[in-house]
Coordinates of C-alpha atoms and ligand atoms in Angstrom, one line a residue:
M1 CA -82.5 32.5 42.9
L2 CA -79.4 34.0 44.6
R3 CA -76.0 33.4 43.3
P4 CA -74.8 30.3 45.0
L5 CA -71.5 30.2 46.8
R6 CA -69.8 26.9 46.7
S7 CA -66.6 25.8 48.3
I8 CA -66.6 28.1 51.3
A9 CA -63.0 28.2 52.0
I10 CA -62.8 31.4 53.8
F11 CA -59.2 32.3 54.4
A12 CA -60.1 35.6 55.9
A13 CA -62.7 34.2 58.3
C14 CA -60.3 31.6 59.6
C15 CA -58.1 34.4 60.9
I16 CA -60.7 36.5 62.5
A17 CA -60.9 34.5 65.7
V18 CA -57.2 34.0 65.8
L19 CA -56.2 37.6 65.5
S20 CA -59.2 39.5 66.9
Q21 CA -62.9 39.1 66.6
T22 CA -63.2 42.8 65.8
T23 CA -60.6 43.1 63.1
Q24 CA -62.1 44.2 59.8
L25 CA -62.6 41.3 57.4
D26 CA -61.4 43.4 54.4
N27 CA -58.1 44.2 56.0
L28 CA -57.5 40.6 56.7
V29 CA -58.3 39.4 53.2
H30 CA -55.9 42.0 52.1
A31 CA -53.1 41.3 54.6
V32 CA -53.3 37.5 54.5
G33 CA -53.6 37.4 50.7
R34 CA -50.2 39.2 50.3
I35 CA -48.1 37.9 53.1
T36 CA -47.0 34.3 53.6
P37 CA -48.4 33.7 57.0
T38 CA -46.6 31.9 59.8
C39 CA -48.1 29.7 62.4
A40 CA -46.8 32.0 65.0
E41 CA -49.2 34.6 63.5
L42 CA -52.1 32.3 62.6
G43 CA -52.0 29.7 65.4
C44 CA -51.4 26.0 65.2
G45 CA -54.7 24.7 64.0
R46 CA -55.9 24.0 67.5
E47 CA -58.5 26.7 67.3
D48 CA -59.2 28.4 64.0
I49 CA -56.6 28.0 61.4
G50 CA -58.4 27.0 58.2
I51 CA -56.3 24.2 56.9
C52 CA -58.4 23.9 53.9
S53 CA -58.2 27.5 53.2
C54 CA -54.5 27.3 53.3
A55 CA -54.5 24.4 51.0
T56 CA -56.4 26.3 48.4
S57 CA -53.6 28.7 47.9
C58 CA -50.7 26.9 49.2
T59 CA -50.1 23.3 48.3
K60 CA -48.6 22.0 51.4
W61 CA -49.4 22.6 55.0
D62 CA -45.8 23.8 55.5
N63 CA -46.3 26.4 52.7
C64 CA -49.1 27.9 54.7
C65 CA -47.2 27.9 57.9
Q66 CA -43.6 27.3 57.2
D67 CA -42.9 27.1 60.9
Y68 CA -45.5 24.5 61.5
W69 CA -43.2 21.7 62.6
T70 CA -41.0 24.0 64.8
H71 CA -43.7 26.2 66.2
C72 CA -46.6 23.9 66.7
T73 CA -45.5 21.3 69.1
S74 CA -48.6 21.4 71.2
R75 CA -50.8 19.9 68.6
H76 CA -50.5 16.4 69.9
H77 CA -53.6 15.5 71.8
H78 CA -54.4 12.4 73.9
F79 CA -57.9 11.0 74.4
E80 CA -59.2 11.4 78.0
L81 CA -62.1 9.5 79.4
R82 CA -65.3 11.4 80.0
D83 CA -68.9 10.2 80.4
V84 CA -69.9 11.0 76.8
T85 CA -67.8 11.5 73.7
L86 CA -69.1 12.9 70.5
V87 CA -67.0 12.5 67.4
V88 CA -67.7 14.6 64.3
T89 CA -66.7 15.0 60.7
T90 CA -68.1 17.9 58.7
D91 CA -67.8 19.2 55.1
I92 CA -66.0 16.1 53.9
H93 CA -66.6 17.2 50.3
S94 CA -65.6 13.7 49.0
W95 CA -62.1 14.0 50.4
V96 CA -62.3 10.4 51.7
S97 CA -58.8 9.2 50.5
G98 CA -56.4 11.8 52.0
H99 CA -54.8 14.8 50.6
H100 CA -51.9 13.8 48.4
Q101 CA -50.7 17.4 47.9
V102 CA -51.2 18.6 51.5
R103 CA -48.9 15.9 52.7
H104 CA -49.6 16.5 56.4
I105 CA -53.3 15.7 55.9
N106 CA -52.9 12.1 54.9
A107 CA -55.6 10.2 56.8
T108 CA -58.4 8.6 54.9
L109 CA -61.9 8.1 56.0
A110 CA -60.9 4.5 56.9
H111 CA -58.4 5.9 59.4
A112 CA -61.0 8.2 60.9
V113 CA -63.5 5.3 61.3
S114 CA -60.8 3.2 62.8
L115 CA -60.0 5.9 65.4
V116 CA -63.6 6.1 66.4
Q117 CA -63.8 2.4 66.9
Q118 CA -60.5 2.4 68.9
I119 CA -61.9 5.1 71.1
K120 CA -65.1 3.1 71.6
T121 CA -63.0 0.1 72.7
I122 CA -61.1 2.2 75.2
S123 CA -64.4 3.8 76.5
Q124 CA -66.2 0.5 76.8
K125 CA -63.9 -0.5 79.7
E126 CA -65.3 2.4 81.7
R127 CA -68.8 1.9 80.3
H128 CA -68.7 5.3 78.6
D129 CA -70.6 6.0 75.4
V130 CA -69.1 7.3 72.1
F131 CA -71.2 8.6 69.3
F132 CA -70.2 9.5 65.7
F133 CA -71.8 12.2 63.5
D134 CA -71.5 13.7 60.1
N135 CA -72.6 17.3 59.6
G136 CA -73.2 17.3 55.8
D137 CA -71.6 18.5 52.5
I138 CA -70.3 15.0 51.7
N139 CA -69.9 15.8 48.0
D140 CA -68.2 18.3 45.6
G141 CA -64.4 18.3 45.9
T142 CA -62.7 15.4 44.2
G143 CA -63.1 13.0 41.3
M144 CA -65.2 10.7 43.6
S145 CA -68.0 13.3 43.3
A146 CA -68.7 15.1 40.1
T147 CA -67.7 12.2 37.8
A148 CA -71.3 11.2 38.7
Q149 CA -74.1 13.3 37.2
D150 CA -75.8 13.5 40.7
H151 CA -72.4 14.1 42.4
V152 CA -73.1 11.4 45.0
S153 CA -73.9 8.0 43.5
Y154 CA -70.3 6.7 43.8
L155 CA -69.6 8.4 47.1
V156 CA -72.6 6.9 48.9
D157 CA -71.2 3.4 48.4
I158 CA -68.4 4.5 50.7
M159 CA -70.3 6.6 53.1
R160 CA -73.0 4.0 53.8
N161 CA -70.3 1.8 55.4
V162 CA -69.3 4.4 57.9
P163 CA -70.8 3.7 61.4
Y164 CA -72.4 7.1 61.9
D165 CA -75.0 7.4 64.6
A166 CA -76.7 10.3 62.8
L167 CA -76.0 12.5 59.8
N168 CA -77.0 16.0 58.7
I169 CA -77.6 17.5 55.3
G170 CA -75.4 20.3 53.8
N171 CA -76.0 22.9 51.1
H172 CA -73.9 21.0 48.6
E173 CA -76.5 18.2 48.6
L174 CA -79.0 20.8 47.4
Y175 CA -77.5 22.6 44.4
Q176 CA -79.5 22.3 41.2
L177 CA -77.7 20.0 38.8
D178 CA -80.0 19.6 35.8
G179 CA -80.7 23.2 34.9
R180 CA -84.3 22.6 36.0
G181 CA -84.8 20.1 33.3
E182 CA -82.4 21.5 30.6
I183 CA -80.2 18.5 30.9
E184 CA -81.0 14.9 31.7
G185 CA -80.4 13.6 35.2
K186 CA -81.2 14.0 38.8
P187 CA -82.2 17.6 39.8
C188 CA -79.8 17.6 42.8
A189 CA -77.6 15.3 44.8
I190 CA -80.2 14.7 47.6
V191 CA -82.5 13.1 45.0
G192 CA -79.7 10.7 44.1
M193 CA -79.2 10.0 47.8
R194 CA -82.9 9.1 48.0
D195 CA -83.0 7.1 44.8
T196 CA -80.0 5.0 45.7
G197 CA -81.6 4.1 49.0
Y198 CA -79.0 6.0 51.0
I199 CA -81.4 8.0 53.1
D200 CA -83.4 4.9 53.9
H201 CA -80.3 3.0 54.7
W202 CA -79.8 5.2 57.8
N203 CA -83.1 4.1 59.2
G204 CA -84.3 7.5 60.5
K205 CA -80.8 8.8 61.4
Y206 CA -80.4 11.0 58.3
L207 CA -81.6 14.2 59.8
T208 CA -83.2 17.1 58.0
S209 CA -85.0 19.2 60.6
N210 CA -85.8 22.0 58.2
V211 CA -85.6 20.5 54.7
V212 CA -88.7 19.0 53.1
W213 CA -89.5 17.7 49.7
A214 CA -91.2 20.3 47.6
D215 CA -93.9 18.1 46.3
T216 CA -95.0 16.3 49.4
R217 CA -93.8 18.7 52.1
K218 CA -92.6 15.7 54.0
P219 CA -89.2 15.8 55.6
V220 CA -86.3 14.6 53.4
G221 CA -84.9 12.6 56.2
S222 CA -86.1 12.7 59.8
R223 CA -86.8 15.8 61.7
Y224 CA -84.9 14.4 64.7
A225 CA -83.8 11.2 66.4
V226 CA -83.3 9.9 69.9
I227 CA -80.3 7.8 70.0
T228 CA -79.2 5.5 72.8
G229 CA -75.6 4.4 73.4
E230 CA -74.5 1.0 74.4
F231 CA -74.3 2.1 78.1
G232 CA -77.6 3.9 78.2
T233 CA -76.7 7.5 77.3
N234 CA -79.7 9.1 75.5
L235 CA -79.3 12.0 73.1
L236 CA -81.9 14.0 71.3
V237 CA -80.4 14.9 68.0
F238 CA -81.5 17.5 65.3
G239 CA -80.0 18.3 61.9
F240 CA -80.4 21.9 60.8
L241 CA -79.3 23.7 57.6
Y242 CA -78.8 27.5 57.5
N243 CA -81.6 29.4 55.7
M244 CA -80.3 28.4 52.2
K245 CA -82.0 30.3 49.5
D246 CA -80.4 28.9 46.3
H247 CA -81.5 25.3 46.8
C248 CA -82.7 23.0 44.1
D249 CA -86.4 22.9 43.3
A250 CA -86.8 19.4 44.6
V251 CA -86.8 20.7 48.2
I252 CA -87.9 23.5 50.4
V253 CA -85.6 24.8 53.1
E254 CA -87.7 26.0 56.0
D255 CA -86.7 29.1 57.9
V256 CA -84.9 28.0 61.0
S257 CA -86.6 30.5 63.3
S258 CA -90.1 29.4 62.2
C259 CA -89.0 25.8 62.5
V260 CA -88.0 26.0 66.1
N261 CA -91.3 27.7 66.9
S262 CA -93.3 25.0 65.3
G263 CA -95.4 22.4 67.1
W264 CA -93.3 19.4 66.1
F265 CA -90.1 21.0 67.4
R266 CA -91.5 22.0 70.7
D267 CA -93.3 18.6 71.2
A268 CA -90.0 16.8 70.4
V269 CA -88.0 18.7 72.9
D270 CA -90.7 18.7 75.5
H271 CA -91.4 15.0 75.1
H272 CA -87.8 14.0 75.5
S273 CA -86.4 16.7 77.7
T274 CA -86.3 14.7 80.9
S275 CA -85.3 11.4 79.5
V276 CA -82.3 12.5 77.4
D277 CA -78.8 13.3 78.9
A278 CA -78.1 15.9 76.3
V279 CA -79.4 17.7 73.2
V280 CA -77.1 17.5 70.2
I281 CA -77.7 19.9 67.3
L282 CA -76.0 19.1 64.0
A283 CA -76.0 22.5 62.4
H284 CA -74.7 23.0 58.9
M285 CA -73.7 26.7 59.5
D286 CA -70.8 28.6 60.9
Y287 CA -70.1 28.1 64.7
R288 CA -70.8 31.8 65.2
D289 CA -74.0 31.9 63.1
E290 CA -76.8 33.7 65.0
L291 CA -79.1 30.9 64.1
V292 CA -77.2 28.8 66.6
D293 CA -78.4 31.2 69.3
V294 CA -81.9 31.2 67.9
I295 CA -82.1 27.4 68.2
L296 CA -80.6 27.4 71.6
T297 CA -83.0 30.0 73.0
E298 CA -86.0 27.8 72.0
V299 CA -84.4 24.6 73.3
R300 CA -83.5 26.4 76.6
R301 CA -87.1 27.6 77.0
I302 CA -88.2 24.0 77.2
V303 CA -85.3 22.1 78.8
G304 CA -84.2 24.7 81.3
Q305 CA -80.7 26.0 82.0
K306 CA -78.8 22.9 83.0
K307 CA -79.4 20.4 80.2
P308 CA -76.2 20.0 78.2
V309 CA -76.6 21.3 74.6
Q310 CA -73.9 20.8 72.1
F311 CA -73.9 22.3 68.6
L312 CA -71.8 20.5 66.0
T313 CA -71.4 23.2 63.3
G314 CA -69.6 23.5 59.9
H315 CA -70.1 25.1 56.5
S316 CA -67.4 27.8 56.7
H317 CA -64.6 25.2 56.6
I318 CA -62.7 26.3 59.6
R319 CA -62.1 25.2 63.2
G320 CA -63.6 27.2 65.9
S321 CA -65.7 27.0 69.1
R322 CA -67.9 29.2 71.1
R323 CA -69.2 28.9 74.6
L324 CA -73.0 29.6 74.4
D325 CA -73.9 29.4 78.1
A326 CA -73.0 27.5 81.2
F327 CA -74.2 24.2 79.7
A328 CA -74.0 24.8 75.9
S329 CA -71.2 25.1 73.3
S330 CA -70.7 25.3 69.6
F331 CA -67.8 23.5 67.9
E332 CA -66.8 23.4 64.2
A333 CA -64.3 20.8 63.1
G334 CA -62.6 22.0 60.0
C335 CA -63.4 20.3 56.6
K336 CA -62.3 17.9 54.0
L337 CA -61.1 15.5 56.7
N338 CA -58.4 17.8 57.8
T339 CA -59.9 17.4 61.2
V340 CA -61.6 14.7 63.3
G341 CA -63.5 16.6 66.0
F342 CA -64.1 15.4 69.6
V343 CA -66.5 16.9 72.1
Q344 CA -66.6 15.4 75.6
F345 CA -68.5 16.1 78.7
D346 CA -69.7 14.4 81.9
T347 CA -73.4 13.8 82.5
H348 CA -73.1 13.5 86.2
T349 CA -71.9 16.8 87.4
S350 CA -73.3 19.1 90.0
G351 CA -71.3 22.2 89.1
A352 CA -72.7 25.5 88.0
Q353 CA -71.0 25.1 84.7
L354 CA -70.4 22.1 82.4
D355 CA -66.8 21.6 81.2
F356 CA -66.8 20.7 77.5
N357 CA -63.5 19.2 76.3
L358 CA -63.2 20.1 72.6
V359 CA -60.4 18.6 70.6
A360 CA -59.6 19.0 66.9
V361 CA -57.3 16.2 65.9
D362 CA -55.4 16.7 62.6
G363 CA -56.3 14.4 59.8
N364 CA -52.9 12.8 59.9
T365 CA -52.4 9.1 60.6
A366 CA -49.7 9.7 63.2
D367 CA -51.9 12.2 65.0
L368 CA -54.9 10.0 64.9
A369 CA -53.0 7.0 66.2
G370 CA -51.3 9.1 68.8
F371 CA -54.7 10.4 70.1
A372 CA -55.6 6.8 71.0
N373 CA -52.1 6.0 72.3
L374 CA -51.6 3.5 69.5
S375 CA -48.9 3.0 67.1
Q376 CA -49.8 3.7 63.5
D377 CA -49.6 0.0 62.7
D378 CA -52.3 -0.7 65.3
L379 CA -54.7 2.0 64.3
M380 CA -56.7 0.3 61.5
T381 CA -59.7 -1.8 62.5
P382 CA -61.4 -4.5 60.4
Q383 CA -64.2 -2.1 59.5
G384 CA -61.6 0.5 58.7
K385 CA -60.0 -1.9 56.3
V386 CA -63.4 -2.6 54.6
I387 CA -63.8 1.1 54.0
A388 CA -60.3 1.4 52.7
R389 CA -61.0 -1.4 50.3
T390 CA -64.2 0.2 49.2
I391 CA -62.5 3.6 48.6
D392 CA -59.9 1.8 46.4
D393 CA -62.5 -0.2 44.5
V394 CA -64.6 2.9 43.7
S395 CA -61.5 4.9 42.7
S396 CA -60.2 2.3 40.4
S397 CA -63.6 1.6 38.8
L398 CA -63.8 5.3 38.0
G399 CA -60.3 5.4 36.8
L400 CA -59.4 8.3 39.1
D401 CA -55.7 7.4 39.2
R402 CA -55.4 7.3 35.4
E403 CA -52.7 9.7 34.3
V404 CA -54.2 12.1 31.7
G405 CA -51.3 14.1 30.7
C406 CA -48.4 16.2 31.9
S407 CA -48.2 19.7 33.3
D408 CA -45.2 21.7 32.4
T409 CA -45.3 23.8 35.5
W410 CA -47.0 24.6 38.8
Y411 CA -50.2 26.5 38.1
R412 CA -51.3 28.5 41.1
N413 CA -55.0 29.1 41.7
W414 CA -54.4 32.4 43.3
A415 CA -51.7 33.8 41.0
P416 CA -52.6 37.0 39.2
L417 CA -53.7 36.5 35.6
D418 CA -50.7 38.2 34.1
Q419 CA -48.2 35.8 35.8
N420 CA -47.0 32.8 33.9
D421 CA -48.0 30.4 36.7
S422 CA -51.6 31.6 36.8
L423 CA -54.0 28.7 36.8
W424 CA -56.8 31.0 35.8
A425 CA -54.9 32.3 32.8
L426 CA -54.3 28.7 31.7
Y427 CA -58.0 27.9 32.1
V428 CA -59.5 30.9 30.3
K429 CA -56.8 31.6 27.7
R430 CA -55.9 28.1 26.7
V431 CA -58.2 25.3 28.1
L432 CA -61.5 26.9 27.2
P433 CA -60.6 28.1 23.8
D434 CA -58.9 24.8 22.9
T435 CA -61.6 22.5 24.2
L436 CA -64.8 24.4 24.0
F437 CA -64.6 26.9 21.2
V438 CA -65.3 26.0 17.5
H439 CA -65.0 29.4 16.0
E440 CA -63.4 32.8 16.6
R441 CA -66.4 34.6 17.7
Q442 CA -67.0 32.9 20.9
W443 CA -66.3 34.4 24.3
A444 CA -66.6 32.9 27.8
I445 CA -66.9 34.3 31.3
I446 CA -66.6 32.4 34.5
G447 CA -66.6 33.1 38.3
T448 CA -63.2 32.5 40.0
D449 CA -64.7 30.3 42.6
A450 CA -64.9 27.5 40.1
L451 CA -61.4 26.3 40.6
T452 CA -60.2 25.2 44.0
Y453 CA -56.7 23.6 43.9
D454 CA -53.4 24.2 42.1
I455 CA -52.0 22.0 39.3
F456 CA -48.6 20.6 40.0
P457 CA -45.8 19.9 37.6
G458 CA -45.7 16.4 36.2
W459 CA -48.4 13.8 35.6
L460 CA -52.0 14.9 36.2
T461 CA -54.5 12.2 37.1
V462 CA -58.3 12.4 36.5
N463 CA -58.7 12.9 40.2
D464 CA -56.2 15.9 40.1
A465 CA -58.2 17.5 37.3
Y466 CA -61.5 17.1 39.3
T467 CA -59.8 18.4 42.4
T468 CA -58.7 21.5 40.6
S469 CA -62.1 22.0 39.0
P470 CA -64.6 20.0 41.2
Y471 CA -68.1 21.2 40.2
A472 CA -68.6 19.8 36.7
N473 CA -71.1 22.6 35.8
F474 CA -72.5 22.4 32.3
W475 CA -72.2 25.2 29.7
L476 CA -74.8 27.6 28.4
R477 CA -74.7 29.9 25.4
V478 CA -76.4 33.0 24.2
S479 CA -76.0 33.9 20.5
N480 CA -75.5 37.3 18.9
V481 CA -74.3 39.4 21.8
R482 CA -72.6 42.6 20.7
G483 CA -69.0 43.1 22.0
S484 CA -70.0 46.3 23.7
V485 CA -72.6 44.4 25.8
L486 CA -70.0 41.8 26.8
E487 CA -67.6 44.6 27.8
E488 CA -70.3 46.0 30.1
L489 CA -71.2 42.6 31.4
E490 CA -67.6 42.0 32.4
A491 CA -67.4 45.4 34.1
R492 CA -70.6 44.8 36.1
L493 CA -69.6 41.3 37.2
D494 CA -66.2 42.5 38.2
N495 CA -67.7 44.9 40.7
K496 CA -69.8 42.3 42.3
T497 CA -68.9 40.3 45.3
N498 CA -70.7 37.2 46.4
Q499 CA -71.2 38.8 49.7
E500 CA -73.6 41.3 48.2
D501 CA -75.6 38.6 46.6
I502 CA -75.7 36.3 49.5
G503 CA -75.8 38.8 52.2
E504 CA -74.6 36.3 54.8
R505 CA -72.4 37.4 57.6
W506 CA -70.0 34.6 57.7
R507 CA -69.6 33.9 54.1
A508 CA -67.0 35.6 52.0
R509 CA -65.7 35.0 48.6
S510 CA -64.5 31.5 48.4
N511 CA -61.5 32.6 46.3
P512 CA -60.5 35.7 48.3
S513 CA -57.3 36.4 46.5
P514 CA -56.9 40.2 46.2
D515 CA -55.1 39.6 42.9
L516 CA -58.0 38.0 41.0
P517 CA -61.2 39.5 39.8
S518 CA -64.5 37.8 40.7
Y519 CA -65.0 36.8 37.1
V520 CA -62.5 36.2 34.3
T521 CA -63.0 36.0 30.6
T522 CA -61.3 34.4 27.6
G523 CA -60.1 37.7 26.2
R524 CA -60.8 41.2 24.9
V525 CA -63.7 41.8 22.5
D526 CA -64.3 44.1 19.6
T527 CA -67.2 46.2 20.7
Q528 CA -68.7 46.3 17.1
I529 CA -68.7 42.6 16.5
F530 CA -71.4 40.0 17.6
Y531 CA -70.3 37.0 19.7
E532 CA -71.6 33.8 21.1
L533 CA -71.5 34.2 24.9
I534 CA -70.6 31.1 26.9
Y535 CA -70.9 30.6 30.7
C536 CA -71.6 27.8 33.1
D537 CA -74.9 27.0 34.8
F538 CA -73.5 27.9 38.2
D539 CA -73.0 31.5 37.1
A540 CA -76.2 31.5 35.0
W541 CA -78.4 33.5 37.4
T542 CA -75.8 36.3 37.9
V543 CA -74.8 36.5 34.3
E544 CA -78.4 36.4 32.9
T545 CA -79.6 39.0 35.5
E546 CA -76.8 41.5 34.5
L547 CA -77.4 40.8 30.8
R548 CA -81.1 41.5 31.2
Q549 CA -80.3 44.8 32.8
I550 CA -77.9 45.8 30.0
V551 CA -80.1 44.8 27.0
G552 CA -83.5 45.1 28.6
K553 CA -84.8 41.6 28.0
V554 CA -84.3 38.1 29.2
P555 CA -81.5 36.5 27.0
E556 CA -82.4 33.2 25.3
S557 CA -79.9 30.6 26.4
E558 CA -79.4 27.0 25.4
V559 CA -77.2 24.2 26.7
Y560 CA -73.8 24.2 24.9
R561 CA -71.9 21.0 24.3
P562 CA -73.7 18.9 26.9
R563 CA -71.1 16.3 27.2
T564 CA -68.5 18.7 28.5
N565 CA -68.5 20.6 31.8
T566 CA -66.2 22.8 33.8
S567 CA -64.2 19.8 35.1
S568 CA -64.1 17.6 32.0
V569 CA -62.5 20.4 29.9
L570 CA -59.4 20.1 32.0
V571 CA -59.2 16.4 31.5
S572 CA -59.6 16.9 27.7
W573 CA -57.0 19.6 27.5
F574 CA -54.3 17.7 29.3
Q575 CA -55.1 14.5 27.4
D576 CA -52.0 13.4 25.4
R577 CA -49.7 16.1 26.7
T578 CA -46.8 14.0 27.7
C579 CA -43.9 14.5 30.0
K580 CA -40.5 13.7 28.6
D581 CA -37.4 14.3 30.6
N582 CA -39.3 16.7 32.8
A583 CA -40.0 18.8 29.8
V584 CA -43.4 18.9 28.1
V585 CA -44.1 18.2 24.5
V586 CA -47.1 20.3 23.5
Ligands
NAG1 C1 -68.7 16.0 33.2 O1 -68.2 15.5 32.0 C2 -67.6 14.3 32.0 C3 -67.1 14.0 30.6 O2 -68.2 13.9 29.7 C4 -68.5 13.2 32.5 O3 -67.8 12.0 32.6 C5 -69.0 13.6 33.9 O4 -70.0 12.7 34.4 C6 -69.6 15.0 33.8 N1 -70.1 15.4 35.2 C7 -71.3 15.8 35.4 C8 -71.6 16.1 36.9 O5 -72.2 15.8 34.6
NAG2 C1 -48.8 10.5 57.4 O1 -47.8 11.5 57.8 C2 -47.1 11.2 59.0 C3 -46.2 12.3 59.3 O2 -46.8 13.5 59.4 C4 -46.4 9.9 58.8 O3 -45.7 9.5 59.9 C5 -47.3 8.8 58.3 O4 -46.6 7.6 58.0 C6 -48.1 9.2 57.1 N1 -49.1 8.2 56.8 C7 -49.3 7.6 55.7 C8 -50.4 6.7 55.5 O5 -48.7 7.9 54.7
NAG3 C1 -52.5 8.1 76.7 O1 -51.3 8.6 77.2 C2 -51.3 9.8 77.9 C3 -49.9 10.3 78.1 O2 -49.1 9.2 78.5 C4 -52.2 9.6 79.1 O3 -52.3 10.8 79.8 C5 -53.5 9.2 78.8 O4 -54.3 8.9 79.9 C6 -53.5 7.9 77.9 N1 -54.8 7.7 77.4 C7 -55.3 6.4 77.3 C8 -56.7 6.4 76.7 O5 -54.7 5.5 77.5
NAG4 C1 -42.1 32.2 34.6 O1 -41.5 33.4 34.8 C2 -40.3 33.3 35.7 C3 -39.7 34.7 35.9 O2 -40.7 35.6 36.2 C4 -39.3 32.3 35.1 O3 -38.2 32.1 36.0 C5 -40.0 31.0 34.8 O4 -39.1 30.1 34.1 C6 -41.2 31.2 33.9 N1 -41.9 29.9 33.8 C7 -42.4 29.4 32.7 C8 -43.0 28.1 32.7 O5 -42.3 30.0 31.6
ZN5 ZN1 -68.8 22.8 52.8

């Protein structure tokens, strides 16, 4: 199993296309990590600025791009009528109720759904079809997700009310959650989605073109769907996932190249090629991924050069688009509801090239309403209101708004460990020892992609804690490890980058701060003494592989304190720390 990479907030990648396709990734990580970028340098979010990436380090949109309001005046878009409109959300990661800290991104899923319905109403007058898609990674990001053992059982109550025409699977639906039987529960989120009836609920529109159940080899959802709009537009829709290696054992992810060369794929494209107006490929992969070209080549071989083909891409959490040929394009619409993506084209054109209108609307209620020429008061539809109510009901039943305790200061995720505002220093020097350790001879190591958002001064809610630490990985321990071994383990892990492990071109470290090591530990060790080593299941493969190389045998690990996890320790630590006159009583 390869080391998984989770929240793919690639700050560096977002800038590649803005600055120059050929600029070295490393230089960018370095440069952007140290300067405070401006929108004049990065762009205004129309193309590639990774709003989510900014939000990881900065806490407000304006922090990322201080000149956003003055420089970016062209971000207001208006909906224009075309024959076909495709609307897409991707990588929602349970961010269904707006970003309270990134104030500009304040739209909820209820607002997004309302906009889609408003656009449908406008389009109906001209008898034009509008379709709505989700491109996967619905979970892992907020308290709505990992408060559930399977990371999805609360979330699906909300998602099943959204009027999607088709949905795709993402890698986050496929991470192993039960340590392959070490702890009780669903092996991965997709099993929860099956067992709650969520997949069946979509009636063949939950698409998994290359993901099958390991036991039956049957597709998890449907391989593809033909969907017909109210005014007769027909689309052939697929749902692909990149060649994910570190998936849970409940499924098999089939190689995309083999898949598009298999009989069912060719038959599907061949059978429907004349009757459909366009082929839509939901693809949970970066918009530049070469697998996009692999799929397109096979589709083109069958449908010819002039059938419109649109890829709706994702996974790298950025905005971007790529023209693939005269009648094909690839469009990635941000993440975490910072973007509602629109793709439009005409089906009745005789030109030598199809004009795709691609618009990324900011997840802001004023921008969403403005896109449909509505006032903010008129945006919300009855179905939007139902979703808003469901979000509220689920949040309150989970107690997500409960104030846990108070934070004395602003802890920054990307701050170097030796600074007093370092979130990572707080986590490994205070939170883990206080909540997890029971004696002196315990030592923990953890990958720095485990935390994703800052902690702000003042009251911290359950949801805030889960936003900062969203993955709720359980803990493992190995007893009797000599300090000298731990020292070497740390040194080895520090030299590792996820990129080596994953070997994927468009994936970089999700926490690309030049000031933080890849792994951090609870402290120095005495090389002569024996310790209990503690790490989380997400890091298990990497930690255990290195350990085996150092000591020459497979370490014996066991689950440690099964009722705690990488998220719950934050809730426990802040519990009962109160705020008094803006000072903290500890
Ligand atoms: C993490 O631990 C908390 C506290 O025990 C629990 O409520 C939550 O469900 C756990 N999350 C997962 C994914 O197991
Ligand atoms: C969202 O932010 C915009 C300004 O960017 C503001 O006009 C609007 O009222 C906010 N919406 C909500 C629901 O707070
Ligand atoms: C919205 O307003 C803009 C600018 O006035 C206009 O160009 C556009 O056609 C309008 N769109 C709709 C759907 O009314
Ligand atoms: C952190 O250090 C800065 C100076 O480097 C100081 O101004 C600030 O008060 C310190 N904050 C805390 C919480 O100790
Ligand atoms: Zn994602």
